[in-house]
Amino acid sequence: MKLNSRRGTAFLDPAGRSWDWKFIPKDAPFGGQDKFSHGWCELDERVVHRADLVLVMGEDERDLLKWCTAVTFALQTKPWLREVDLWKSFVNVDLEFPEGLEPFWLE
C-alpha cells in the first residue's frame, strides 16, 4: 500500500501507539480488491485452466507471446510457485488442434 493512502487504515491502540496496516484488511471496504484486479477481466477472456492445465489464447503470435509470458510469470511466482513444463506443452497451435482432442481433455 502506498504511503499516501495509509491514512484510512491507521489507528491508535489503547496505549496511544500509532499503527497502520501494510495491507488492507479483507473486511475493510474494498479490502477484497487489489491493485491487479483491473487486469483480470481481460485475462479471463484469454486464459482457461483446469487443475494444473492452462490454456492461453491470443489473436496472433505476438499477442499470444505477450499473454503466455504474463501467465508463465504469474504461475512461477508466489503464491503459486508452479513449474511450467514446455516438454508437455503445445505452443502456437491452431483452434483445430484442441477441437480434435478427446472430450476428456476438454472437460
Tab-separated table of C-alpha atoms in Angstrom:
chain	number	residue	atom	x	y	z
A	1	MET	CA	0.000	0.000	0.000
A	2	LYS	CA	1.364	3.431	-0.876
A	3	LEU	CA	2.352	5.788	1.922
A	4	ASN	CA	-0.140	8.483	0.915
A	5	SER	CA	-3.076	6.038	1.044
A	6	ARG	CA	-2.373	4.643	4.522
A	7	ARG	CA	-4.236	7.364	6.395
A	8	GLY	CA	-7.522	5.459	6.122
A	9	THR	CA	-6.018	2.309	7.623
A	10	ALA	CA	-4.054	3.864	10.511
A	11	PHE	CA	-5.318	3.663	14.087
A	12	LEU	CA	-4.274	4.247	17.714
A	13	ASP	CA	-4.254	1.447	20.259
A	14	PRO	CA	-5.342	1.971	23.919
A	15	ALA	CA	-1.723	2.791	24.864
A	16	GLY	CA	-1.666	5.666	22.355
A	17	ARG	CA	0.676	3.968	19.894
A	18	SER	CA	0.085	4.550	16.202
A	19	TRP	CA	-0.372	1.536	13.955
A	20	ASP	CA	-1.109	1.231	10.289
A	21	TRP	CA	-1.867	-1.723	8.066
A	22	LYS	CA	0.702	-2.566	5.413
A	23	PHE	CA	-2.122	-4.301	3.558
A	24	ILE	CA	-5.828	-3.502	3.557
A	25	PRO	CA	-7.736	-5.982	5.763
A	26	LYS	CA	-10.210	-8.153	3.851
A	27	ASP	CA	-13.134	-6.972	5.981
A	28	ALA	CA	-12.422	-3.286	5.180
A	29	PRO	CA	-14.408	-1.605	2.390
A	30	PHE	CA	-12.857	-2.672	-0.947
A	31	GLY	CA	-10.459	-4.884	1.022
A	32	GLY	CA	-11.060	-7.856	-1.251
A	33	GLN	CA	-9.817	-5.942	-4.272
A	34	ASP	CA	-6.177	-5.458	-5.076
A	35	LYS	CA	-4.163	-3.351	-7.473
A	36	PHE	CA	-4.127	-6.141	-10.051
A	37	SER	CA	-7.879	-6.734	-10.150
A	38	HIS	CA	-8.397	-4.411	-13.124
A	39	GLY	CA	-6.384	-6.659	-15.448
A	40	TRP	CA	-8.034	-9.953	-14.619
A	41	CYS	CA	-11.185	-9.227	-16.621
A	42	GLU	CA	-9.095	-9.158	-19.819
A	43	LEU	CA	-7.087	-12.158	-18.644
A	44	ASP	CA	-10.280	-14.138	-18.019
A	45	GLU	CA	-11.119	-13.919	-21.722
A	46	ARG	CA	-7.754	-15.364	-22.767
A	47	VAL	CA	-6.871	-17.950	-20.103
A	48	VAL	CA	-8.734	-21.145	-19.227
A	49	HIS	CA	-7.455	-23.598	-16.636
A	50	ARG	CA	-8.359	-26.975	-15.218
A	51	ALA	CA	-6.310	-28.197	-12.246
A	52	ASP	CA	-2.715	-27.757	-13.393
A	53	LEU	CA	-3.506	-27.422	-17.127
A	54	VAL	CA	-3.586	-23.902	-18.546
A	55	LEU	CA	-4.822	-22.804	-21.984
A	56	VAL	CA	-3.673	-19.356	-23.123
A	57	MET	CA	-5.227	-17.891	-26.274
A	58	GLY	CA	-4.181	-14.928	-28.384
A	59	GLU	CA	-5.330	-13.150	-31.521
A	60	ASP	CA	-1.973	-13.623	-33.275
A	61	GLU	CA	1.524	-14.888	-32.443
A	62	ARG	CA	2.657	-11.592	-30.931
A	63	ASP	CA	-0.429	-11.327	-28.712
A	64	LEU	CA	-0.042	-14.974	-27.700
A	65	LEU	CA	3.603	-14.436	-26.725
A	66	LYS	CA	2.611	-11.475	-24.538
A	67	TRP	CA	-0.099	-13.406	-22.678
A	68	CYS	CA	1.957	-16.602	-22.351
A	69	THR	CA	4.778	-14.589	-20.820
A	70	ALA	CA	2.397	-12.947	-18.335
A	71	VAL	CA	0.765	-16.250	-17.352
A	72	THR	CA	4.123	-18.035	-17.021
A	73	PHE	CA	5.429	-15.249	-14.793
A	74	ALA	CA	2.284	-15.341	-12.652
A	75	LEU	CA	2.439	-19.118	-12.243
A	76	GLN	CA	6.124	-19.204	-11.340
A	77	THR	CA	5.943	-16.518	-8.655
A	78	LYS	CA	4.349	-16.516	-5.225
A	79	PRO	CA	1.824	-17.633	-4.047
A	80	TRP	CA	1.529	-20.380	-6.687
A	81	LEU	CA	5.164	-21.349	-7.424
A	82	ARG	CA	4.194	-23.729	-10.223
A	83	GLU	CA	6.635	-25.021	-12.801
A	84	VAL	CA	5.811	-24.634	-16.489
A	85	ASP	CA	6.929	-27.749	-18.379
A	86	LEU	CA	7.456	-26.870	-22.039
A	87	TRP	CA	8.112	-30.519	-22.931
A	88	LYS	CA	4.475	-31.237	-22.106
A	89	SER	CA	3.155	-28.052	-23.701
A	90	PHE	CA	1.574	-27.323	-27.053
A	91	VAL	CA	2.802	-23.943	-28.237
A	92	ASN	CA	1.269	-21.934	-31.076
A	93	VAL	CA	-1.374	-24.441	-32.201
A	94	ASP	CA	-4.467	-23.600	-34.238
A	95	LEU	CA	-8.031	-23.899	-32.988
A	96	GLU	CA	-8.442	-27.192	-34.858
A	97	PHE	CA	-5.919	-28.893	-32.573
A	98	PRO	CA	-7.876	-28.635	-29.282
A	99	GLU	CA	-11.089	-29.367	-31.187
A	100	GLY	CA	-9.543	-32.660	-32.340
A	101	LEU	CA	-8.620	-33.780	-28.828
A	102	GLU	CA	-10.565	-36.435	-26.975
A	103	PRO	CA	-13.511	-34.980	-24.991
A	104	PHE	CA	-11.777	-35.995	-21.746
A	105	TRP	CA	-9.202	-33.224	-22.214
A	106	LEU	CA	-11.844	-30.571	-22.808
A	107	GLU	CA	-13.979	-31.249	-19.714
